[in-house]
PDB file of C-alpha atoms in Angstrom:
ATOM      1  CA  UNK A   1      -4.960 -14.356  -8.757  1.00  0.00           C
ATOM      2  CA  UNK A   2      -8.414 -15.388  -9.664  1.00  0.00           C
ATOM      3  CA  UNK A   3      -9.947 -12.039  -7.908  1.00  0.00           C
ATOM      4  CA  UNK A   4      -7.582 -10.121  -9.547  1.00  0.00           C
ATOM      5  CA  UNK A   5      -9.045 -11.729 -12.781  1.00  0.00           C
ATOM      6  CA  UNK A   6     -12.585 -11.314 -11.647  1.00  0.00           C
ATOM      7  CA  UNK A   7     -12.244  -7.884 -11.085  1.00  0.00           C
ATOM      8  CA  UNK A   8     -10.445  -7.476 -14.447  1.00  0.00           C
ATOM      9  CA  UNK A   9     -13.431  -9.238 -16.116  1.00  0.00           C
ATOM     10  CA  UNK A  10     -15.817  -6.660 -14.783  1.00  0.00           C
ATOM     11  CA  UNK A  11     -13.879  -4.114 -16.240  1.00  0.00           C
ATOM     12  CA  UNK A  12     -12.233  -3.188 -12.843  1.00  0.00           C
ATOM     13  CA  UNK A  13      -8.784  -1.690 -11.338  1.00  0.00           C
ATOM     14  CA  UNK A  14      -6.663  -3.436  -9.606  1.00  0.00           C
ATOM     15  CA  UNK A  15      -4.798  -0.881  -7.140  1.00  0.00           C
ATOM     16  CA  UNK A  16      -1.199  -2.106  -5.921  1.00  0.00           C
ATOM     17  CA  UNK A  17      -0.850  -1.164  -2.772  1.00  0.00           C
ATOM     18  CA  UNK A  18       1.991  -0.060  -1.113  1.00  0.00           C
ATOM     19  CA  UNK A  19       1.872  -1.907   2.762  1.00  0.00           C
ATOM     20  CA  UNK A  20       5.112  -3.820   2.954  1.00  0.00           C
ATOM     21  CA  UNK A  21       2.911  -6.793   4.442  1.00  0.00           C
ATOM     22  CA  UNK A  22       1.114  -6.959   1.222  1.00  0.00           C
ATOM     23  CA  UNK A  23       4.374  -6.315  -0.725  1.00  0.00           C
ATOM     24  CA  UNK A  24       6.467  -9.018   0.794  1.00  0.00           C
ATOM     25  CA  UNK A  25       5.426 -12.368   2.635  1.00  0.00           C
ATOM     26  CA  UNK A  26       8.430 -12.617   5.056  1.00  0.00           C
ATOM     27  CA  UNK A  27       7.450  -9.103   5.989  1.00  0.00           C
ATOM     28  CA  UNK A  28       3.616 -10.008   7.044  1.00  0.00           C
ATOM     29  CA  UNK A  29       5.275 -13.218   8.538  1.00  0.00           C
ATOM     30  CA  UNK A  30       7.174 -11.784  11.046  1.00  0.00           C
ATOM     31  CA  UNK A  31       4.839  -8.738  11.278  1.00  0.00           C
ATOM     32  CA  UNK A  32       2.147 -11.387  12.681  1.00  0.00           C
ATOM     33  CA  UNK A  33       4.774 -13.381  15.152  1.00  0.00           C
ATOM     34  CA  UNK A  34       5.583  -9.633  16.775  1.00  0.00           C
ATOM     35  CA  UNK A  35       1.291  -8.395  16.705  1.00  0.00           C
ATOM     36  CA  UNK A  36       1.066  -9.784  20.623  1.00  0.00           C
ATOM     37  CA  UNK A  37       4.292  -9.193  21.710  1.00  0.00           C
ATOM     38  CA  UNK A  38       3.959  -5.036  20.049  1.00  0.00           C
ATOM     39  CA  UNK A  39       0.099  -5.197  21.482  1.00  0.00           C
ATOM     40  CA  UNK A  40       0.878  -6.018  25.100  1.00  0.00           C
ATOM     41  CA  UNK A  41       3.390  -2.936  24.765  1.00  0.00           C
ATOM     42  CA  UNK A  42       1.778  -0.773  24.006  1.00  0.00           C
ATOM     43  CA  UNK A  43      -0.900  -1.310  25.844  1.00  0.00           C
ATOM     44  CA  UNK A  44       1.402  -1.021  28.912  1.00  0.00           C
ATOM     45  CA  UNK A  45       2.704   2.514  28.133  1.00  0.00           C
ATOM     46  CA  UNK A  46      -1.156   3.716  27.448  1.00  0.00           C
ATOM     47  CA  UNK A  47      -1.650   2.256  30.708  1.00  0.00           C
ATOM     48  CA  UNK A  48       1.294   3.967  32.270  1.00  0.00           C
ATOM     49  CA  UNK A  49       0.951   7.577  30.537  1.00  0.00           C
ATOM     50  CA  UNK A  50      -2.512   7.475  30.784  1.00  0.00           C
ATOM     51  CA  UNK A  51      -2.562  10.899  31.903  1.00  0.00           C
ATOM     52  CA  UNK A  52      -0.029  12.288  29.820  1.00  0.00           C
ATOM     53  CA  UNK A  53      -1.300  12.702  26.452  1.00  0.00           C
ATOM     54  CA  UNK A  54       2.553  14.132  25.068  1.00  0.00           C
ATOM     55  CA  UNK A  55       4.230  10.933  26.769  1.00  0.00           C
ATOM     56  CA  UNK A  56       2.540   8.630  25.861  1.00  0.00           C
ATOM     57  CA  UNK A  57       2.426   9.094  22.405  1.00  0.00           C
ATOM     58  CA  UNK A  58       6.296   9.496  22.127  1.00  0.00           C
ATOM     59  CA  UNK A  59       6.504   6.071  23.500  1.00  0.00           C
ATOM     60  CA  UNK A  60       4.349   5.031  21.296  1.00  0.00           C
ATOM     61  CA  UNK A  61       6.354   6.323  18.467  1.00  0.00           C
ATOM     62  CA  UNK A  62       9.387   4.960  19.607  1.00  0.00           C
ATOM     63  CA  UNK A  63       8.086   1.280  19.846  1.00  0.00           C
ATOM     64  CA  UNK A  64       6.114   1.755  16.943  1.00  0.00           C
ATOM     65  CA  UNK A  65       9.906   2.613  15.187  1.00  0.00           C
ATOM     66  CA  UNK A  66      11.485  -0.326  17.535  1.00  0.00           C
ATOM     67  CA  UNK A  67       9.395  -2.708  15.986  1.00  0.00           C
ATOM     68  CA  UNK A  68       9.383  -1.346  12.346  1.00  0.00           C
ATOM     69  CA  UNK A  69      13.032  -1.499  12.711  1.00  0.00           C
ATOM     70  CA  UNK A  70      13.175  -5.551  13.991  1.00  0.00           C
ATOM     71  CA  UNK A  71      11.304  -6.829  10.569  1.00  0.00           C
ATOM     72  CA  UNK A  72      12.876  -7.436   7.310  1.00  0.00           C
ATOM     73  CA  UNK A  73      13.089  -4.798   4.510  1.00  0.00           C
ATOM     74  CA  UNK A  74      10.833  -4.417   2.130  1.00  0.00           C
ATOM     75  CA  UNK A  75      12.195  -2.777  -1.154  1.00  0.00           C
ATOM     76  CA  UNK A  76      10.233  -0.042  -3.008  1.00  0.00           C
ATOM     77  CA  UNK A  77      10.457  -1.792  -6.275  1.00  0.00           C
ATOM     78  CA  UNK A  78       8.701  -4.344  -5.209  1.00  0.00           C
ATOM     79  CA  UNK A  79       5.334  -2.541  -5.391  1.00  0.00           C
ATOM     80  CA  UNK A  80       6.645  -2.059  -9.557  1.00  0.00           C
ATOM     81  CA  UNK A  81       7.078  -5.527  -9.102  1.00  0.00           C
ATOM     82  CA  UNK A  82       3.170  -5.751  -8.219  1.00  0.00           C
ATOM     83  CA  UNK A  83       2.339  -4.041 -10.980  1.00  0.00           C
ATOM     84  CA  UNK A  84       4.120  -6.461 -13.348  1.00  0.00           C
ATOM     85  CA  UNK A  85       2.494  -9.126 -12.210  1.00  0.00           C
ATOM     86  CA  UNK A  86      -1.324  -7.650 -12.650  1.00  0.00           C
ATOM     87  CA  UNK A  87      -0.118  -6.417 -16.091  1.00  0.00           C
ATOM     88  CA  UNK A  88       1.423 -10.209 -17.135  1.00  0.00           C
ATOM     89  CA  UNK A  89      -2.482 -11.832 -15.847  1.00  0.00           C
ATOM     90  CA  UNK A  90      -5.210  -8.739 -16.852  1.00  0.00           C
ATOM     91  CA  UNK A  91      -3.380  -6.508 -18.779  1.00  0.00           C
ATOM     92  CA  UNK A  92      -2.752  -2.868 -18.089  1.00  0.00           C
ATOM     93  CA  UNK A  93      -6.131  -1.597 -18.605  1.00  0.00           C
ATOM     94  CA  UNK A  94      -6.716  -2.907 -14.932  1.00  0.00           C
ATOM     95  CA  UNK A  95      -4.137  -2.198 -12.703  1.00  0.00           C
ATOM     96  CA  UNK A  96      -3.576   1.514 -10.130  1.00  0.00           C
ATOM     97  CA  UNK A  97      -2.304   2.767  -7.194  1.00  0.00           C
ATOM     98  CA  UNK A  98      -3.449   2.557  -3.785  1.00  0.00           C
ATOM     99  CA  UNK A  99      -0.465   3.788  -1.926  1.00  0.00           C
ATOM    100  CA  UNK A 100      -2.233   3.707   1.815  1.00  0.00           C
ATOM    101  CA  UNK A 101       0.227   6.859   3.055  1.00  0.00           C
ATOM    102  CA  UNK A 102      -2.141   7.650   5.783  1.00  0.00           C
ATOM    103  CA  UNK A 103      -0.494   5.044   8.279  1.00  0.00           C
ATOM    104  CA  UNK A 104       0.670   1.744   6.727  1.00  0.00           C
ATOM    105  CA  UNK A 105       4.085   0.579   6.685  1.00  0.00           C
ATOM    106  CA  UNK A 106       6.110   1.909   3.561  1.00  0.00           C
ATOM    107  CA  UNK A 107       8.774   0.173   1.254  1.00  0.00           C
ATOM    108  CA  UNK A 108      11.840   1.440   2.314  1.00  0.00           C
ATOM    109  CA  UNK A 109      11.977   4.472  -0.466  1.00  0.00           C
ATOM    110  CA  UNK A 110       8.442   4.840  -0.689  1.00  0.00           C
ATOM    111  CA  UNK A 111       7.536   6.432   2.675  1.00  0.00           C
ATOM    112  CA  UNK A 112       5.723   9.865   1.694  1.00  0.00           C
ATOM    113  CA  UNK A 113       3.990  10.947  -1.744  1.00  0.00           C
ATOM    114  CA  UNK A 114       7.458  12.944  -3.203  1.00  0.00           C
ATOM    115  CA  UNK A 115       8.749   9.544  -3.944  1.00  0.00           C
ATOM    116  CA  UNK A 116       5.768   8.636  -5.769  1.00  0.00           C
ATOM    117  CA  UNK A 117       8.027  10.302  -9.255  1.00  0.00           C
ATOM    118  CA  UNK A 118      10.963   6.954  -8.765  1.00  0.00           C
ATOM    119  CA  UNK A 119       7.290   4.659  -9.747  1.00  0.00           C
ATOM    120  CA  UNK A 120       6.981   6.318 -13.214  1.00  0.00           C
ATOM    121  CA  UNK A 121      11.310   6.178 -13.631  1.00  0.00           C
ATOM    122  CA  UNK A 122      11.016   2.589 -12.590  1.00  0.00           C
ATOM    123  CA  UNK A 123       8.211   2.098 -15.219  1.00  0.00           C
ATOM    124  CA  UNK A 124       9.943   3.676 -17.857  1.00  0.00           C
ATOM    125  CA  UNK A 125      12.958   1.441 -16.978  1.00  0.00           C
ATOM    126  CA  UNK A 126      10.834  -1.499 -17.487  1.00  0.00           C
ATOM    127  CA  UNK A 127       9.615  -0.271 -20.987  1.00  0.00           C
ATOM    128  CA  UNK A 128       6.304   0.406 -19.608  1.00  0.00           C
ATOM    129  CA  UNK A 129       4.747   3.488 -22.593  1.00  0.00           C
ATOM    130  CA  UNK A 130       3.801   7.150 -21.657  1.00  0.00           C
ATOM    131  CA  UNK A 131       0.052   5.633 -22.456  1.00  0.00           C
ATOM    132  CA  UNK A 132       0.399   2.675 -20.335  1.00  0.00           C
ATOM    133  CA  UNK A 133       2.004   4.938 -17.296  1.00  0.00           C
ATOM    134  CA  UNK A 134      -0.905   7.460 -17.323  1.00  0.00           C
ATOM    135  CA  UNK A 135      -3.169   4.790 -17.097  1.00  0.00           C
ATOM    136  CA  UNK A 136      -1.370   3.781 -14.025  1.00  0.00           C
ATOM    137  CA  UNK A 137      -0.500   6.367 -12.697  1.00  0.00           C
ATOM    138  CA  UNK A 138      -4.458   7.617 -12.538  1.00  0.00           C
ATOM    139  CA  UNK A 139      -6.372   6.860 -16.015  1.00  0.00           C
ATOM    140  CA  UNK A 140      -7.598   3.627 -15.206  1.00  0.00           C
ATOM    141  CA  UNK A 141      -9.114   4.920 -12.054  1.00  0.00           C
ATOM    142  CA  UNK A 142     -10.874   7.928 -13.381  1.00  0.00           C
ATOM    143  CA  UNK A 143     -12.156   5.405 -16.482  1.00  0.00           C
ATOM    144  CA  UNK A 144     -13.649   3.610 -14.225  1.00  0.00           C
ATOM    145  CA  UNK A 145     -14.850   6.193 -12.418  1.00  0.00           C
ATOM    146  CA  UNK A 146     -16.591   7.798 -15.058  1.00  0.00           C
ATOM    147  CA  UNK A 147     -18.045   4.624 -15.512  1.00  0.00           C
ATOM    148  CA  UNK A 148     -19.397   4.405 -12.197  1.00  0.00           C
ATOM    149  CA  UNK A 149     -20.746   8.032 -13.006  1.00  0.00           C
ATOM    150  CA  UNK A 150     -22.948   7.706 -16.018  1.00  0.00           C
ATOM    151  CA  UNK A 151     -24.068   4.387 -14.714  1.00  0.00           C
ATOM    152  CA  UNK A 152     -25.361   6.681 -11.473  1.00  0.00           C
ATOM    153  CA  UNK A 153     -26.596   9.203 -13.241  1.00  0.00           C
ATOM    154  CA  UNK A 154     -28.913   6.542 -16.360  1.00  0.00           C
ATOM    155  CA  UNK A 155     -30.369   4.925 -13.055  1.00  0.00           C
ATOM    156  CA  UNK A 156     -31.136   8.373 -11.152  1.00  0.00           C
ATOM    157  CA  UNK A 157     -32.669   9.636 -14.482  1.00  0.00           C
ATOM    158  CA  UNK A 158     -34.569   6.616 -15.360  1.00  0.00           C
ATOM    159  CA  UNK A 159     -38.731   6.805 -14.506  1.00  0.00           C
TER     160      UNK A 159
END
């Protein structure tokens, strides 16, 4: 919370990451417990199928699925709970989305970008205004990027 307050004080945006381990402590704890065993099994698969890229990828994918199924379930609504927390802490002008769809374990119901509209629906259900939702869904990040661009242009144009 102190880091979020410092970020907001400087005009920044806390982007809520969708990784299940950032949203749910129980998931993170269990994931850490399984990490060493998972790594050993993955190493064994890589050694066994070193010359068969296709089979190696298939077996690693199977291991990933098995590992994911053994972990506690995390609901996609936890994302909105985290948005709520940041909004209560520092205001709606300092929160955005930082999905991490490129490989992190996602909460159930938020497996890919096609599920993003339900975030908007949940924010509306929780009483957020259209304007606040636009800020959360990208407006805040665009504001910060514009400010960074402006500062950059000033620094590069100075004699």
